[in-house]
C-alpha positions as MATLAB code, in Angstrom:
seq = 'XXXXXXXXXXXXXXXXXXXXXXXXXXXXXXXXXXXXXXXXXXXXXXXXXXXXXXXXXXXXXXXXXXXXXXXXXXXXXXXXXXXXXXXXXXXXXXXXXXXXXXXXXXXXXXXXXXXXXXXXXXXXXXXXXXXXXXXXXXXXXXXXXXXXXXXXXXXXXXXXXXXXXXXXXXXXXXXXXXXXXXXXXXXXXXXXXXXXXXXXXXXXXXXXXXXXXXXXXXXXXXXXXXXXXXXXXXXXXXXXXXXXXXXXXXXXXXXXXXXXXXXXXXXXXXXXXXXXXXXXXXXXXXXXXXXXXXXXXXXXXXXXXXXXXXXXXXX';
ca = [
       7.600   15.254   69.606;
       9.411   13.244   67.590;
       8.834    9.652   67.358;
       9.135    6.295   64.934;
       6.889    4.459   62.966;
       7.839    0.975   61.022;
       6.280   -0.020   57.865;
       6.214   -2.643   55.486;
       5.095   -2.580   52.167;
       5.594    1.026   51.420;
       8.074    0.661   48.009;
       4.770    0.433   45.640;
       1.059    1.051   45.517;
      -1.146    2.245   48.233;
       2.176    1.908   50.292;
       3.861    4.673   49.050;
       1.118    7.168   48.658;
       0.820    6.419   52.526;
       4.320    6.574   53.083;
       4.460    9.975   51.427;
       1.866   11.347   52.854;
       2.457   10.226   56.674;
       6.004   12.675   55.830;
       3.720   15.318   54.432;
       1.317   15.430   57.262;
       3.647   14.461   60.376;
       7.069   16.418   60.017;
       8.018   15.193   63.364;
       7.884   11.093   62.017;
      10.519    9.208   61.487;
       9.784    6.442   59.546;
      11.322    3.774   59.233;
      10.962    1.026   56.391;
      11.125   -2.532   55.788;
      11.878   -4.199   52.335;
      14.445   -6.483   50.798;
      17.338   -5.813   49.897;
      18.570   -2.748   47.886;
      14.930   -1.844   46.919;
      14.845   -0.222   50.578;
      17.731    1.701   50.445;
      16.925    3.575   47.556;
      12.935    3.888   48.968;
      14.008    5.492   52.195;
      16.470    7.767   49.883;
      13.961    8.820   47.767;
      11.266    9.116   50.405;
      13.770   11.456   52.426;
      14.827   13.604   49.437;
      13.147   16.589   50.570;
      14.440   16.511   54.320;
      11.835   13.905   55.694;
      13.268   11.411   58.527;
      13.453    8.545   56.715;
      15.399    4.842   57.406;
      15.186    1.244   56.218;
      16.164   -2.129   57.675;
      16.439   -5.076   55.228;
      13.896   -7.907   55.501;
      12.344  -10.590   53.332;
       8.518  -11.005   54.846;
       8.137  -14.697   53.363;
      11.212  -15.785   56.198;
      10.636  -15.919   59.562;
      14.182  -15.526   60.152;
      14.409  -12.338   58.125;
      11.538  -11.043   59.795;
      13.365  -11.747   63.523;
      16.464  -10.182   62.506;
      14.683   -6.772   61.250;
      13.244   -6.865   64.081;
      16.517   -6.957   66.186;
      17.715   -3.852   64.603;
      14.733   -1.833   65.008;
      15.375   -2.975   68.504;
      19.062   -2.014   68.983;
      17.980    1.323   67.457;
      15.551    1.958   69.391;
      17.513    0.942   72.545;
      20.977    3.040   71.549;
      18.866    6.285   70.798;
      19.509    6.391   66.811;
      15.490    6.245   66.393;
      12.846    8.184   68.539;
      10.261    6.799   70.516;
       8.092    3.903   68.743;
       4.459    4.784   67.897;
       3.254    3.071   65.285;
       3.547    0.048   62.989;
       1.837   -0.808   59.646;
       1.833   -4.566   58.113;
       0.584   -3.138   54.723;
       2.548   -5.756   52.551;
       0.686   -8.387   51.422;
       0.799  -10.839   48.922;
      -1.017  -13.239   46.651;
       0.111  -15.965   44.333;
      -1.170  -18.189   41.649;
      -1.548  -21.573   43.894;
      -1.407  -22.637   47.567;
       1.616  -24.433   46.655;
       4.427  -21.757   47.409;
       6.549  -22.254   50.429;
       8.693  -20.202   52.125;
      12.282  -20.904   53.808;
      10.396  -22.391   57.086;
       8.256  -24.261   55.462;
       5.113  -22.625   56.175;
       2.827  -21.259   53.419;
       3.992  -17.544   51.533;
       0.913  -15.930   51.776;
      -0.042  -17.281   55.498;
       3.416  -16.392   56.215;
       3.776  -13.066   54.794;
       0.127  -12.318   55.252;
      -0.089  -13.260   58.688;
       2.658  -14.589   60.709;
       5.232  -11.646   59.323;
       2.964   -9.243   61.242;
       2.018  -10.855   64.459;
       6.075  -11.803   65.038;
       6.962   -8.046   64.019;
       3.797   -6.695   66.192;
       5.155   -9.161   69.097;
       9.294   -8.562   68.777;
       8.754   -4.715   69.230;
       5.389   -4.818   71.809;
       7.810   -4.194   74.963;
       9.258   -1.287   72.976;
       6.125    0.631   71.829;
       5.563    3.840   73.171;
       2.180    5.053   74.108;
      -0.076    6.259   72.963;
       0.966    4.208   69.697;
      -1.085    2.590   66.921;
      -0.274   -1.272   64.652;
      -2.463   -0.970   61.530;
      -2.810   -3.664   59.882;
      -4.211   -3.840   56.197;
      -7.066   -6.128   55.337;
      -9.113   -6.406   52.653;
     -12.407   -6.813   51.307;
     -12.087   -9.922   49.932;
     -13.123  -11.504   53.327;
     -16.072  -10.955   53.323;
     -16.482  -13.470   50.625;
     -19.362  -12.558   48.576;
     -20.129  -10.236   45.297;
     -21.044   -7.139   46.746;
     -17.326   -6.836   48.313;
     -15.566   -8.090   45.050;
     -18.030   -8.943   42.175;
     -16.737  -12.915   42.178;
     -13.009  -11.757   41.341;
     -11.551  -13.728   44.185;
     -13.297  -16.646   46.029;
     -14.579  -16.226   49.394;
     -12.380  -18.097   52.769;
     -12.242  -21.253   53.237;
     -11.348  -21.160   57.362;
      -9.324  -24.136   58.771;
      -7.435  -24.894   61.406;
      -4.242  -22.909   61.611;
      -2.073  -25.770   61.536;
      -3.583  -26.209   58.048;
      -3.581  -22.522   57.044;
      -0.185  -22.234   57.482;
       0.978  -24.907   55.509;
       0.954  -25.385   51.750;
      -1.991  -27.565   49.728;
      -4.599  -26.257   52.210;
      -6.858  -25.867   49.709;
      -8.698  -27.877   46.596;
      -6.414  -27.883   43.879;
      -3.834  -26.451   45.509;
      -2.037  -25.851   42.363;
      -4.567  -23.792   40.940;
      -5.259  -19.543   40.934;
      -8.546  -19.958   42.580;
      -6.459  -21.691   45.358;
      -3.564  -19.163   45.231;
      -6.959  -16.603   45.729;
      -8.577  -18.321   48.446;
      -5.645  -18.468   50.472;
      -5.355  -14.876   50.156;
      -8.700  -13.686   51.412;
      -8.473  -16.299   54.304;
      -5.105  -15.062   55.078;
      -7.020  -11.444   55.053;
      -9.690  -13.043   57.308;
      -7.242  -14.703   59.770;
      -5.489  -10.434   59.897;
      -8.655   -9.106   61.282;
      -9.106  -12.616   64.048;
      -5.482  -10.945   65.051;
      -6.708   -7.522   65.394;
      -9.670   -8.065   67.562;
      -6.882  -11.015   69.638;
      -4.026   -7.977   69.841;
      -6.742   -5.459   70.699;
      -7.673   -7.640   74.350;
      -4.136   -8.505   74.753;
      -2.210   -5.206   74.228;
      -1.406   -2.983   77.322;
      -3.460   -0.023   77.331;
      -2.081    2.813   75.111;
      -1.523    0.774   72.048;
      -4.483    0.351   69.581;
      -4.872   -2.143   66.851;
      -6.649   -1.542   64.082;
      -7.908   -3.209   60.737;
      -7.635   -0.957   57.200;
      -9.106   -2.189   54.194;
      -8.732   -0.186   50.932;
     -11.381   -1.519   48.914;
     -10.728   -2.772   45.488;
      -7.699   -1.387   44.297;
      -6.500   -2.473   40.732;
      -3.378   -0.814   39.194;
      -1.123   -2.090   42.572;
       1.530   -4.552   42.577;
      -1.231   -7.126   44.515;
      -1.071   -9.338   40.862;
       2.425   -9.145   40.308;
       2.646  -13.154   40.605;
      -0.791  -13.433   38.597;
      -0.942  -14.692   34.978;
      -0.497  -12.294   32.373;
      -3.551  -11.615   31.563;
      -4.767  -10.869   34.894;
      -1.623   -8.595   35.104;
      -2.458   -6.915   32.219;
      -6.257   -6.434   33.105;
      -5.050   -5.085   36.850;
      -3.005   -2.751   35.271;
      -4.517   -1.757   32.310;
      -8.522   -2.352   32.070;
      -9.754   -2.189   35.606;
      -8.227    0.735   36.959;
     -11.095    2.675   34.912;
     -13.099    0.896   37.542;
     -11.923    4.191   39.859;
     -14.694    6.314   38.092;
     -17.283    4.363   39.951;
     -18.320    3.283   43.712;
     -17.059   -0.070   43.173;
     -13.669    0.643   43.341;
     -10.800    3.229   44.778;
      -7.764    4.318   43.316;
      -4.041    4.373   44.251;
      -4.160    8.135   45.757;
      -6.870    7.210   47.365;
      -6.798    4.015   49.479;
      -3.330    5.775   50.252;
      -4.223    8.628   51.649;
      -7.161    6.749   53.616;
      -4.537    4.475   54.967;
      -2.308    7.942   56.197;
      -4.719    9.072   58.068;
      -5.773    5.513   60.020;
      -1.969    5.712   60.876;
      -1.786    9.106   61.981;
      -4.928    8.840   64.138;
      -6.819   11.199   62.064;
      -9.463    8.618   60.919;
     -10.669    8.151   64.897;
     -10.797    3.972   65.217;
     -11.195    2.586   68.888;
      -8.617   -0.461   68.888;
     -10.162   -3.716   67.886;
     -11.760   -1.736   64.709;
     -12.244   -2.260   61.208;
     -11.883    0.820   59.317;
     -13.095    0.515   55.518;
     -10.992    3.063   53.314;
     -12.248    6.283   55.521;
     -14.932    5.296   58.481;
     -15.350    2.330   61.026;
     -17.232   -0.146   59.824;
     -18.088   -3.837   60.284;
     -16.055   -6.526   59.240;
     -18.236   -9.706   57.948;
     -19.898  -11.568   60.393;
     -17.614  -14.571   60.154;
     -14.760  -12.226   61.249;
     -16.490  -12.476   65.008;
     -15.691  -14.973   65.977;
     -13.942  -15.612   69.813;
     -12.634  -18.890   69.320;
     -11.010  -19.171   66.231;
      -9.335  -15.745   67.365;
      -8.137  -17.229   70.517;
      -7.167  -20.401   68.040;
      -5.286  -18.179   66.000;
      -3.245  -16.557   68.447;
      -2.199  -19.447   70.021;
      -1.251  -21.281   66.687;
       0.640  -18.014   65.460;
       2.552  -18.097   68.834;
       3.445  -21.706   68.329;
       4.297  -21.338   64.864;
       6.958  -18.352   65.300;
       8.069  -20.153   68.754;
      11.819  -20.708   67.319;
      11.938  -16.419   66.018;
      10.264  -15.448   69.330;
      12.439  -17.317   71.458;
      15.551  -14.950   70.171;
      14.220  -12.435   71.768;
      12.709  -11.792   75.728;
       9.165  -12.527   75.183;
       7.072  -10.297   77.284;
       3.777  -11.254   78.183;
       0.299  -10.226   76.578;
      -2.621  -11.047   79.226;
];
């Protein structure tokens, strides 16, 4: 049976080997996805090239605005009968700059916003129109777990605050600095999987939530707003990393992240799936209240997008 699934981040790196391979393996998908501007157009063109179902809507992650108006459309879509039922969603952008400093149109921090807040007001604008059985997969990342094991010291452990904090710019030490651009990434990646374990209570049964996280995956676009030398090195010296268990590559993490998607990596809701099994997040990602905490500060915080829409209610 035919039936929808929205992505984001699916122009570059582990986003479109999923993409591609979600076509490959499901031929009765349509899926539909979000970038900015022109870039999507041509992805969905050349995703579809070889007869796949294949749409995009036009969104800018970092605005909350954007975000609510995408949403809209994959609304009105699915509510006029141009799209199939919807049965999945994957928040596989992320992003990760060189301070703490970067602000989006709102006001709130990019990489809490994009990170974090993109996703939950995407997972709660289309929650009334999800089909069951249907799956949000969300991609983590190591680099919450905070210690050298996960990420040999490349990016600094999180630094957990209140929300209110989180979500606004200088959160950290030296805000202006990369190891404060890095910190707010991995707690951004910590405050993904408080979500997933919040949407996984709150959801009506039928759709699971789920946590992905690749590994270490250099070569991506992840550095794109790093320093040169840290671009180059991504690009260029740590890829070789792929020959050994302390890394995977593009194809890989890709076609791991497929088959979460697609259901054929089994994950209860509520799970953490690292690259192909279920796993345990890091102790610190248990926790009930700063979930709860969470939720309630991501509700308040896209109040003004929500309230464009009927809200439906999550017990």
């Amino acid at each position: 049976m035919q039936h929808t699934i929205v992505m984001t981040g699916a122009s570059r790196g582990i986003g479109r080997v999923a993409a591609e391979h979600i076509l490959r393996q499901s031929p009765d998908v349509h899926l539909l996805v979000v970038a900015r501007g022109s870039s999507g157009a041509q992805l969905a063109s050349d995703l579809g090239a070889s007869g796949h179902a294949v749409s995009q809507v036009s969104a800018d992650l970092g605005s909350l605005d954007s975000v609510r108006s995408a949403a809209t459309v994959i609304r009105d879509r699915l509510d006029g009968g141009e799209l199939p039922p919807l049965r999945g969603f994957v928040g596989n952008a992320g992003m990760q700059y060189t301070n703490a400093l970067t602000e989006g149109p709102e006001g709130f921090e990019s990489t809490f916003a994009v990170n974090v807040l993109a996703n939950h007001l995407f997972v709660r604008l289309l929650q009334d129109r999800f089909a069951a059985p249907a799956r949000i997969v969300i991609t983590a990342s190591d680099t919450h777990f905070g210690d050298f094991r996960h990420n040999m010291g490349m990016v600094p452990g999180p630094a957990w605050k209140s929300p209110d904090i989180l979500a606004r710019t200088g959160a950290f030490p030296q805000p202006d600095t990369t190891v404060a651009g890095r910190t707010a990434y991995s707690t951004s990646k910590l405050a993904t999987i408080y979500l997933v374990h919040e949407y996984a209570r709150r959801l009506p049964a039928g759709i699971n939530a789920v946590a992905y996280n690749p590994g270490f995956v250099p070569g991506t676009g992840l550095a794109r707003n790093a320093d040169p030398i840290s671009r180059f090195a991504m690009r260029r010296i740590l890829p070789v990393m792929t020959l050994t268990p302390f890394a995977t590559s593009r194809n890989a993490a890709g076609r791991y992240l497929a088959d979460v998607v697609l259901g054929t990596t089994q994950a209860p809701t509520g799970s953490y799936v690292d690259r192909s099994r279920v796993d345990r997040s890091s102790e610190e990602s248990y926790d009930p209240r700063r979930e709860g905490e969470l939720w309630e500060a991501a509700e308040r915080l896209t109040e003004a997008s929500l309230s464009g829409q009927k809200r439906s209610q999550m017990t």
